[in-house]
Short mmCIF file of C-alpha atoms in Angstrom, two decimals:
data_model
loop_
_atom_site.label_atom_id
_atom_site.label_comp_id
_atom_site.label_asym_id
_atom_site.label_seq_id
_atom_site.Cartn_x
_atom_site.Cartn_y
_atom_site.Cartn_z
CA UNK O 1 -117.29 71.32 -54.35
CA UNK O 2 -117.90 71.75 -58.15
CA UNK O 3 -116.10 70.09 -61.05
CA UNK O 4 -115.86 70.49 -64.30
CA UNK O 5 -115.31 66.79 -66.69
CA UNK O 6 -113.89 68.30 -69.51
CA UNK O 7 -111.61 70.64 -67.19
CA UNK O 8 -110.89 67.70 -65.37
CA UNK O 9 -109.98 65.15 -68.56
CA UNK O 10 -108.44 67.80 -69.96
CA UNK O 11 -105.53 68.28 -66.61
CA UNK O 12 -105.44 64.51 -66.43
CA UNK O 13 -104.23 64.17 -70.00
CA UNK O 14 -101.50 66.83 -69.33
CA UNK O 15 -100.23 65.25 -65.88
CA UNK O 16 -100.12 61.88 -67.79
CA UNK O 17 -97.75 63.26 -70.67
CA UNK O 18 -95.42 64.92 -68.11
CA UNK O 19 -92.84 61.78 -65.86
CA UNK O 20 -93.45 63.85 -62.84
CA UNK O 21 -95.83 63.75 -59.81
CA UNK O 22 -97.76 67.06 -59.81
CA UNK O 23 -100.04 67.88 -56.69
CA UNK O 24 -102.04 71.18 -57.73
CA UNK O 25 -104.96 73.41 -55.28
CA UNK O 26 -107.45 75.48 -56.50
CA UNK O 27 -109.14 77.64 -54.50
CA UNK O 28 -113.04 78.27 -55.16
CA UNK O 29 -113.80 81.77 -55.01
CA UNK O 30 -117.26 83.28 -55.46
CA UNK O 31 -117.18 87.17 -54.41
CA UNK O 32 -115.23 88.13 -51.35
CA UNK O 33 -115.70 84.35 -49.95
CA UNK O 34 -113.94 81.02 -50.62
CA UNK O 35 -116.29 78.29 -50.95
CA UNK O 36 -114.03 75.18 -51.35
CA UNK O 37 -110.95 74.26 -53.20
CA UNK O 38 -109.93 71.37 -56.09
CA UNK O 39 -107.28 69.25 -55.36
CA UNK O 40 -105.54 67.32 -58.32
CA UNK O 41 -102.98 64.33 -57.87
CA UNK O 42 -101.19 62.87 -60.49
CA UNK O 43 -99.48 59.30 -59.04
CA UNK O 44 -96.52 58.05 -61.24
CA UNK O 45 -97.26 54.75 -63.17
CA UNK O 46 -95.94 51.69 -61.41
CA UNK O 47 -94.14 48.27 -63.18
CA UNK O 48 -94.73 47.82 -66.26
CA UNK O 49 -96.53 50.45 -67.16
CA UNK O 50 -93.52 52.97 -65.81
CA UNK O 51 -91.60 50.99 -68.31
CA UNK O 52 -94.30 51.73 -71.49
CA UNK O 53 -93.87 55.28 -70.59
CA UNK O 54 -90.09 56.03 -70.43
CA UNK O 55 -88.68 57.84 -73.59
CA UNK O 56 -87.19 55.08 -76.24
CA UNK O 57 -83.70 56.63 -75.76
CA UNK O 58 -83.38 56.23 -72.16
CA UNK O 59 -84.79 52.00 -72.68
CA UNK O 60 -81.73 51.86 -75.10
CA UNK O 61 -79.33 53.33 -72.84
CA UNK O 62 -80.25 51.47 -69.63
CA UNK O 63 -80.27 47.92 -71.66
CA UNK O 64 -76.89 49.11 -73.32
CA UNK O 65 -75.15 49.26 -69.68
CA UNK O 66 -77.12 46.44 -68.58
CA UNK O 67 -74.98 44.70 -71.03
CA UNK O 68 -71.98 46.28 -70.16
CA UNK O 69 -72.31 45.41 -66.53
CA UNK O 70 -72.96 41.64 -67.14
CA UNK O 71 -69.99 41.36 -69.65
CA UNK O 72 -67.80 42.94 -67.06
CA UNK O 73 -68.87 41.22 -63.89
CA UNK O 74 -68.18 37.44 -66.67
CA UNK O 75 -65.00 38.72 -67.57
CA UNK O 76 -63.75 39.59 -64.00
CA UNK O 77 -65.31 36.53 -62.71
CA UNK O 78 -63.33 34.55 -65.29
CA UNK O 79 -60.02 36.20 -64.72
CA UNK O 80 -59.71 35.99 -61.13
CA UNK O 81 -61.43 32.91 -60.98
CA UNK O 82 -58.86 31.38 -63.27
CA UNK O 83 -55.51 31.93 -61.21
CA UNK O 84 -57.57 30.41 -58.23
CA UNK O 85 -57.96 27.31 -60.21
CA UNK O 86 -54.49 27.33 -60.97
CA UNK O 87 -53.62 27.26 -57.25
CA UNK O 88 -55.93 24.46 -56.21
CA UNK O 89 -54.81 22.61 -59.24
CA UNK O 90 -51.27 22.99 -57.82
CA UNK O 91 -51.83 21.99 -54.21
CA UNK O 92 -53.50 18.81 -55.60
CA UNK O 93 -50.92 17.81 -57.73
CA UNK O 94 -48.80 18.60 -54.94
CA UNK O 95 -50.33 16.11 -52.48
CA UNK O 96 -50.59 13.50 -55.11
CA UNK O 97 -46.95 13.64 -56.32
CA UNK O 98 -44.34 14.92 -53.20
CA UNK O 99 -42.07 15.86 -56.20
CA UNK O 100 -43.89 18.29 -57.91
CA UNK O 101 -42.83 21.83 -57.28
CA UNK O 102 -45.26 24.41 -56.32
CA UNK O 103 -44.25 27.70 -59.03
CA UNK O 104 -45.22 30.97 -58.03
CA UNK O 105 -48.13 32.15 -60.78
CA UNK O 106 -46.74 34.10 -64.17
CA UNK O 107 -49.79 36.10 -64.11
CA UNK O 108 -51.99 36.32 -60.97
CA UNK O 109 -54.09 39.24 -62.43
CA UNK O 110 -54.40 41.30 -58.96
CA UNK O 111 -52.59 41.62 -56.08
CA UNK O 112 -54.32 39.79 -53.48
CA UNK O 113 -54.20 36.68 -56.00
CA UNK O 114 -50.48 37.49 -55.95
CA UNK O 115 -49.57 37.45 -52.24
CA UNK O 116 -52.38 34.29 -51.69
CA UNK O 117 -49.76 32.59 -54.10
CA UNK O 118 -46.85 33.65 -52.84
CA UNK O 119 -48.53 33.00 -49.17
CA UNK O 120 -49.32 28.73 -50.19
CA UNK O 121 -45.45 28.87 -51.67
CA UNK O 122 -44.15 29.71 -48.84
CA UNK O 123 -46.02 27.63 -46.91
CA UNK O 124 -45.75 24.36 -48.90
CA UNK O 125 -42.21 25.09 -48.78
CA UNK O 126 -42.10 25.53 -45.00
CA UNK O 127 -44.45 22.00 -44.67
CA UNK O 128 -41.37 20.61 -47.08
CA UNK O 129 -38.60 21.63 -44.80
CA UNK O 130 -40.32 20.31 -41.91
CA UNK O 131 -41.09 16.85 -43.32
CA UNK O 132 -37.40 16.48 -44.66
CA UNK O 133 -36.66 17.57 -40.35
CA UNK O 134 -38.74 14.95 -39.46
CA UNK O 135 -37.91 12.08 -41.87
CA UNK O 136 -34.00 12.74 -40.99
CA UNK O 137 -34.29 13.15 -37.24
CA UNK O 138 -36.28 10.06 -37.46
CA UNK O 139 -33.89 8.41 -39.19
CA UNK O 140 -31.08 9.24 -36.82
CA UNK O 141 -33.21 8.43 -33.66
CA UNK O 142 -33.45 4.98 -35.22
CA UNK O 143 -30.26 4.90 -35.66
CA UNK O 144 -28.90 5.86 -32.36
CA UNK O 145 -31.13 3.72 -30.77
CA UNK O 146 -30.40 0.21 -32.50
CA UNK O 147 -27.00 0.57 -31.30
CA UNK O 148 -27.35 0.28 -27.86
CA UNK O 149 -30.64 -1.96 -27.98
CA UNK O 150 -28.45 -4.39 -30.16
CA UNK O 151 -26.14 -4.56 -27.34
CA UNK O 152 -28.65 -5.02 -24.48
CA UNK O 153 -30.25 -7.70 -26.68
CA UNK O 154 -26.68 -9.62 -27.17
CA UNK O 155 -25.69 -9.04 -23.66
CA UNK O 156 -28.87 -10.54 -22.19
CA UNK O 157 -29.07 -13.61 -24.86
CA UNK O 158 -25.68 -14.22 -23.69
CA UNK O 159 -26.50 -13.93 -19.83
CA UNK O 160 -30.01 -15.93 -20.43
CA UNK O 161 -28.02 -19.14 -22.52
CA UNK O 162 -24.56 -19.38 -20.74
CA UNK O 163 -25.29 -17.32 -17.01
CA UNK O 164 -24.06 -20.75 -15.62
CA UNK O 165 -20.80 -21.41 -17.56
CA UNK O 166 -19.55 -17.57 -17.01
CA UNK O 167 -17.40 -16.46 -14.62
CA UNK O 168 -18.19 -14.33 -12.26
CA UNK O 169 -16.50 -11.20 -13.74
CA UNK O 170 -17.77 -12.04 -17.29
CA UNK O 171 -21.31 -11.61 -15.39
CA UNK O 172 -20.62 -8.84 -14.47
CA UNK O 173 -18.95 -7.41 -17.45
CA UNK O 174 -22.33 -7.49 -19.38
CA UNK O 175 -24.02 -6.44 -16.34
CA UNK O 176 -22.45 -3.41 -16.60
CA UNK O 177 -22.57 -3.60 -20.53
CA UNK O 178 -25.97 -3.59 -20.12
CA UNK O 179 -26.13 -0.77 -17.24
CA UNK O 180 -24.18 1.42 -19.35
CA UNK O 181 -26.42 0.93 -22.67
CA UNK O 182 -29.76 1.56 -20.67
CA UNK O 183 -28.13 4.78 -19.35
CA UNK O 184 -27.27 5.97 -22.74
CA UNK O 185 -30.98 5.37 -23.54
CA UNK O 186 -32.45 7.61 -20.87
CA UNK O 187 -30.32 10.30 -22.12
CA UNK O 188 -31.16 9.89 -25.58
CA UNK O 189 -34.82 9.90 -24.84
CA UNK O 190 -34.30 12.89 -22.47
CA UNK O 191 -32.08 14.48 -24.58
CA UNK O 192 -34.95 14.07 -27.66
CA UNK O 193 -37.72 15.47 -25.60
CA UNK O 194 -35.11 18.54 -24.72
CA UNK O 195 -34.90 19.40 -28.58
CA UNK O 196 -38.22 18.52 -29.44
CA UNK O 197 -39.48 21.28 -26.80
CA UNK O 198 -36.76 23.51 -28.62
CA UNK O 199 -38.12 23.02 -31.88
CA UNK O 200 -41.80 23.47 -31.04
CA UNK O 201 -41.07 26.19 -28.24
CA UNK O 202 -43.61 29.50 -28.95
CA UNK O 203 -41.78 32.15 -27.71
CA UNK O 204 -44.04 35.56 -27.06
CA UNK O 205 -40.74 37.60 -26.50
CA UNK O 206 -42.03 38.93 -22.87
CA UNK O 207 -39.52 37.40 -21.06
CA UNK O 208 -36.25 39.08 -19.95
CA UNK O 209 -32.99 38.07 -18.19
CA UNK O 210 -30.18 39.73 -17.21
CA UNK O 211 -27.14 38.24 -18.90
CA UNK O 212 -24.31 39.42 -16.32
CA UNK O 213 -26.67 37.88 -13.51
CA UNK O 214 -26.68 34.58 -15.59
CA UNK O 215 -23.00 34.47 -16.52
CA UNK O 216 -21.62 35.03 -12.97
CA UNK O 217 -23.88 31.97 -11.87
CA UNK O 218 -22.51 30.21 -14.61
CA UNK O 219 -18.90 30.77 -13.84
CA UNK O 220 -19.25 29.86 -9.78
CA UNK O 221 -20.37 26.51 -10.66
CA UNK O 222 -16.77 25.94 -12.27
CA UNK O 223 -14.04 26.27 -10.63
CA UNK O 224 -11.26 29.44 -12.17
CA UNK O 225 -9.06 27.10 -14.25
CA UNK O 226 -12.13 25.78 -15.97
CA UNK O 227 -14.17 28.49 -16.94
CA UNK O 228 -13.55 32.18 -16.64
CA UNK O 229 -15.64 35.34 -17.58
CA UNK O 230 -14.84 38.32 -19.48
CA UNK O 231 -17.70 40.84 -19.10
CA UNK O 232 -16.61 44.40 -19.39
CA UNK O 233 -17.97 45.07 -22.69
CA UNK O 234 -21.57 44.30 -20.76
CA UNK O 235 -23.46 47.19 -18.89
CA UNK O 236 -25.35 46.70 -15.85
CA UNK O 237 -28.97 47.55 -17.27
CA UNK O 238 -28.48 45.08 -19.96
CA UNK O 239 -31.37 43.05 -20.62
CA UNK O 240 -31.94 40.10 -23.09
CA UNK O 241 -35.24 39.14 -24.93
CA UNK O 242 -34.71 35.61 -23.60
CA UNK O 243 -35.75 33.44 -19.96
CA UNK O 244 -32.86 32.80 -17.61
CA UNK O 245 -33.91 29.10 -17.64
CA UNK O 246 -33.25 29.08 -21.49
CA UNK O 247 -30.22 31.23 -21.22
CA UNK O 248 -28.28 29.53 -18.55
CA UNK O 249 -29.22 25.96 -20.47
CA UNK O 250 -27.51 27.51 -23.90
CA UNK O 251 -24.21 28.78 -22.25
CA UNK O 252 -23.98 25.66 -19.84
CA UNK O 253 -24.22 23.59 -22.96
CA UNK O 254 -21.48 25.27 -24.85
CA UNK O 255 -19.49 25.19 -21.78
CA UNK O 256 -20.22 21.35 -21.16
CA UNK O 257 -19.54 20.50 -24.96
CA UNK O 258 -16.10 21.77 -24.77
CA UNK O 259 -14.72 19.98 -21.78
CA UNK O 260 -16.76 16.96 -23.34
CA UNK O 261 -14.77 17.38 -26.49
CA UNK O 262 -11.48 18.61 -25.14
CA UNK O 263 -11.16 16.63 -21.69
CA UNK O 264 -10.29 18.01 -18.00
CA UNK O 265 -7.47 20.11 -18.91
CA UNK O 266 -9.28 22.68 -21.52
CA UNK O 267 -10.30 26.21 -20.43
CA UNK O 268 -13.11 27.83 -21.28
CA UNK O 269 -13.62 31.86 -22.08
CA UNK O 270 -17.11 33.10 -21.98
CA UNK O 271 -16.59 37.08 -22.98
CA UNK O 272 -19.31 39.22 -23.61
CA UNK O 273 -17.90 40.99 -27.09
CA UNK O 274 -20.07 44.16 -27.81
CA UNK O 275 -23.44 45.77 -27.18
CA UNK O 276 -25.19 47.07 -30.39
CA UNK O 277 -28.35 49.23 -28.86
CA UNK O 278 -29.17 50.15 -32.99
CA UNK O 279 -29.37 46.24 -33.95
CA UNK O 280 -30.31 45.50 -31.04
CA UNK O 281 -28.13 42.27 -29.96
CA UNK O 282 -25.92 41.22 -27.31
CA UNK O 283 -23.19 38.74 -28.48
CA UNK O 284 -21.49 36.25 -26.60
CA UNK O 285 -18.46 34.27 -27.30
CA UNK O 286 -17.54 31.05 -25.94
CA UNK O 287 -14.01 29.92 -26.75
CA UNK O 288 -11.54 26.77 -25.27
CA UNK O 289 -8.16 25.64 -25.66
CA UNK O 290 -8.81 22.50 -27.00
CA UNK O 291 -7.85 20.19 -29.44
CA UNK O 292 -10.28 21.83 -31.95
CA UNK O 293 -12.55 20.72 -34.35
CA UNK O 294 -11.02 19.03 -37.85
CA UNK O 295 -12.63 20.84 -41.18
CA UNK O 296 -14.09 17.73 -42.25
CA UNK O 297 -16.50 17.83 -38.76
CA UNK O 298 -16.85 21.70 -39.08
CA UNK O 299 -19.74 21.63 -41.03
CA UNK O 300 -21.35 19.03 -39.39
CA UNK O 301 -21.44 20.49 -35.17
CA UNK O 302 -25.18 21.16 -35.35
CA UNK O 303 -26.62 18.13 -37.13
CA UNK O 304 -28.54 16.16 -35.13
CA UNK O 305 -26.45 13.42 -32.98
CA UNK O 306 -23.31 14.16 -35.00
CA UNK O 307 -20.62 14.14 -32.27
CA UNK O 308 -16.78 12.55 -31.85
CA UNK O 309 -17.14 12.52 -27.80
CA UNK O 310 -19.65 9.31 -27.69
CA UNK O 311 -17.12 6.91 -25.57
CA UNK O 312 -17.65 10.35 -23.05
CA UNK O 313 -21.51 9.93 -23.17
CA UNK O 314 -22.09 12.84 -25.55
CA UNK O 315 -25.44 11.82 -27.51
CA UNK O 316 -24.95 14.98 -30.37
CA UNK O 317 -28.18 16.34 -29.75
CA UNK O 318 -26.26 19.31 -27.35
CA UNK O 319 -25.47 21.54 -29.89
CA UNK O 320 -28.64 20.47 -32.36
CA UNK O 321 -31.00 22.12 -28.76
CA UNK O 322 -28.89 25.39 -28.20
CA UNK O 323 -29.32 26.16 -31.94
CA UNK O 324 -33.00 25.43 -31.94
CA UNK O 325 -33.34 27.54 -28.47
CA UNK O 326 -31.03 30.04 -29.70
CA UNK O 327 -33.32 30.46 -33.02
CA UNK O 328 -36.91 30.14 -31.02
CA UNK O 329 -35.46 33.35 -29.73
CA UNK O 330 -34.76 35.47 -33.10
CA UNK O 331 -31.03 34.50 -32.14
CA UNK O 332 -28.28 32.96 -34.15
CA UNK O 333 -25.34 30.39 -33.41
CA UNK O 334 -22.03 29.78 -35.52
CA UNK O 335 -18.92 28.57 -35.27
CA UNK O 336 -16.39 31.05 -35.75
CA UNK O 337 -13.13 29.51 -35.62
CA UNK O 338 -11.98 25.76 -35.03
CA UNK O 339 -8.32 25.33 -35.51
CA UNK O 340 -6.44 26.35 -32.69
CA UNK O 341 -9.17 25.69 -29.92
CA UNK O 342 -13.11 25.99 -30.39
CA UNK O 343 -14.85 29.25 -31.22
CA UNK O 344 -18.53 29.53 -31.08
CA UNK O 345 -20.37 33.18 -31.57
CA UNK O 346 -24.05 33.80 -30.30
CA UNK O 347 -26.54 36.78 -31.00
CA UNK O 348 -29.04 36.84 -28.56
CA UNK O 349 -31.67 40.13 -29.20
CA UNK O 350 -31.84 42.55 -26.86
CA UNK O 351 -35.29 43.77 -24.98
CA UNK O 352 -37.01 46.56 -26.15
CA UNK O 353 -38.58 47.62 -23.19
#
């Protein structure tokens, strides 16, 4: 292998100038026969160095979009980070101060900011509703309650200081007062548990019933002149998005309401009205001949313990469980008429399958 230092120095100095790697073979040839070959290899410089030897231009260029990129990435940082803040600073004044309203943000910059703010409205106003539910019904089941502990109290202060100056009936008159008070208590409490399984019931929509099934069983625990059924409007292969156990509770309720209201003598009309296979819902009326309910109490049928049949044993929480069953369900109660009798229409949603 022969080499030459000034060919050598003088390659090297060329490779340096040029930003590329250059690998280069040259063949030895003396006469007819090859008697080695020179390899040159130029590496590229490394760190700093690499750096040293870029043109000026392309060092400006690459710091001015270094720039660039930092400003950007503060400035986007800032702006979404801003409306973020402005969220969390809501939802602590929020749980500091129960009156402060949560506002939907003026400017939320991007989209996802927008629906995360719409999202915590939402929800703040849902937690809202339910602690308003919870602080009322609480304050009803106190309510309801006192009344017929006051009596049990009274009835067995009187039975513990004067049980031997009373009479025999008088003993037994608060007995019975007492009987009667502890009764209303167990239905109360089963009545509550009913409605709080309503109201916290997490329906998956798998179930099916069939409604005609339902009604029919419905109607042969009645005799005719107390309930009758009007199902033509209903087909056979009808199916409802809804458990018989849940189904049968909601009618039997409606029923039971109105002879509760109305006394032994009213009728009641369950008729199945229409089909709609577009919507798709089945609705049900259930109607009596009663006495009716007064406009006054019309708006007030599905608050919780509101009722005017409590000398009957109605606790008001009837109504109050087939609405929050009825709803669990993607259904809907209302009362459609109340003057001349009692009118109540249900939607219950069909099955899809």
């Amino acid at each position: 292998l022969l080499r030459e230092p000034s060919a050598r120095s003088a390659g090297e100095k060329n490779i340096a100038g040029n930003a590329v790697d250059v690998f280069v073979n040259i063949p030895i040839v003396s006469g007819q026969r090859v008697l080695g070959a020179v390899v040159l290899t130029r590496m590229p410089p490394r760190g700093v160095d690499a750096l040293r030897k870029l043109p000026r231009r392309v060092i400006e260029i690459s710091t001015v979009l270094l720039v660039l990129v930092v400003l950007f990435s503060v400035f986007t940082a800032v702006k979404i980070n801003r409306p973020v803040r402005a969220i969390i600073e809501q939802t602590r004044r929020k749980i500091r101060d129960q009156n402060v309203s949560f506002r939907l943000l003026e400017r939320p910059v991007t989209r996802e900011i927008a629906k995360l703010s719409s999202a915590v409205s939402t929800l703040v106003e849902e937690l809202e509703k339910r602690a308003d539910y919870s602080r009322n019904l609480a304050t009803h089941v106190s309510h309801e309650f006192k009344t017929p502990l006051s009596s049990i109290r009274g009835a067995t202060e009187l039975l513990r200081d004067h049980t031997e100056t009373m009479s025999l009936e008088e003993r037994k008159r608060f007995i019975a007062m007492i009987d009667s008070n502890t009764r209303r208590l167990d239905l109360l409490v089963e009545r509550l548990l009913e409605l709080t399984q309503a109201d916290l019931l997490n329906v998956e929509h798998t179930d099916s019933a069939d409604p005609l099934a339902v009604l029919r069983l419905i109607q042969s625990r009645y005799t005719p002149s107390r309930v009758s059924l009007e199902s033509g409007a209903l087909l056979a292969d009808t199916r409802i998005a809804m458990a018989e156990e849940f189904f049968d509770s909601i009618i039997t309720s409606l029923v039971d309401n109105a002879r509760q209201h109305g006394g032994n003598d009213v009728h009641v009309v369950i008729r199945v009205c229409a089909v709609y296979p577009q919507a798709p819902t089945l609705t049900i009326e259930v109607s009596d001949n009663g006495r009716g309910i007064s406009e006054a109490n019309a708006g007030q049928v599905f608050d919780h313990f509101f009722t005017t049949a409590r000398p009957e044993g109605n606790s008001g929480l009837g109504l109050s469980i087939v609405k929050a069953l009825l709803e669990a369900h993607d259904g809907s109660i209302r009362l459609a008429a109340s003057t001349a009798g009692t009118l109540f229409q249900i939607e219950i949603p069909l099955t899809t399958k």
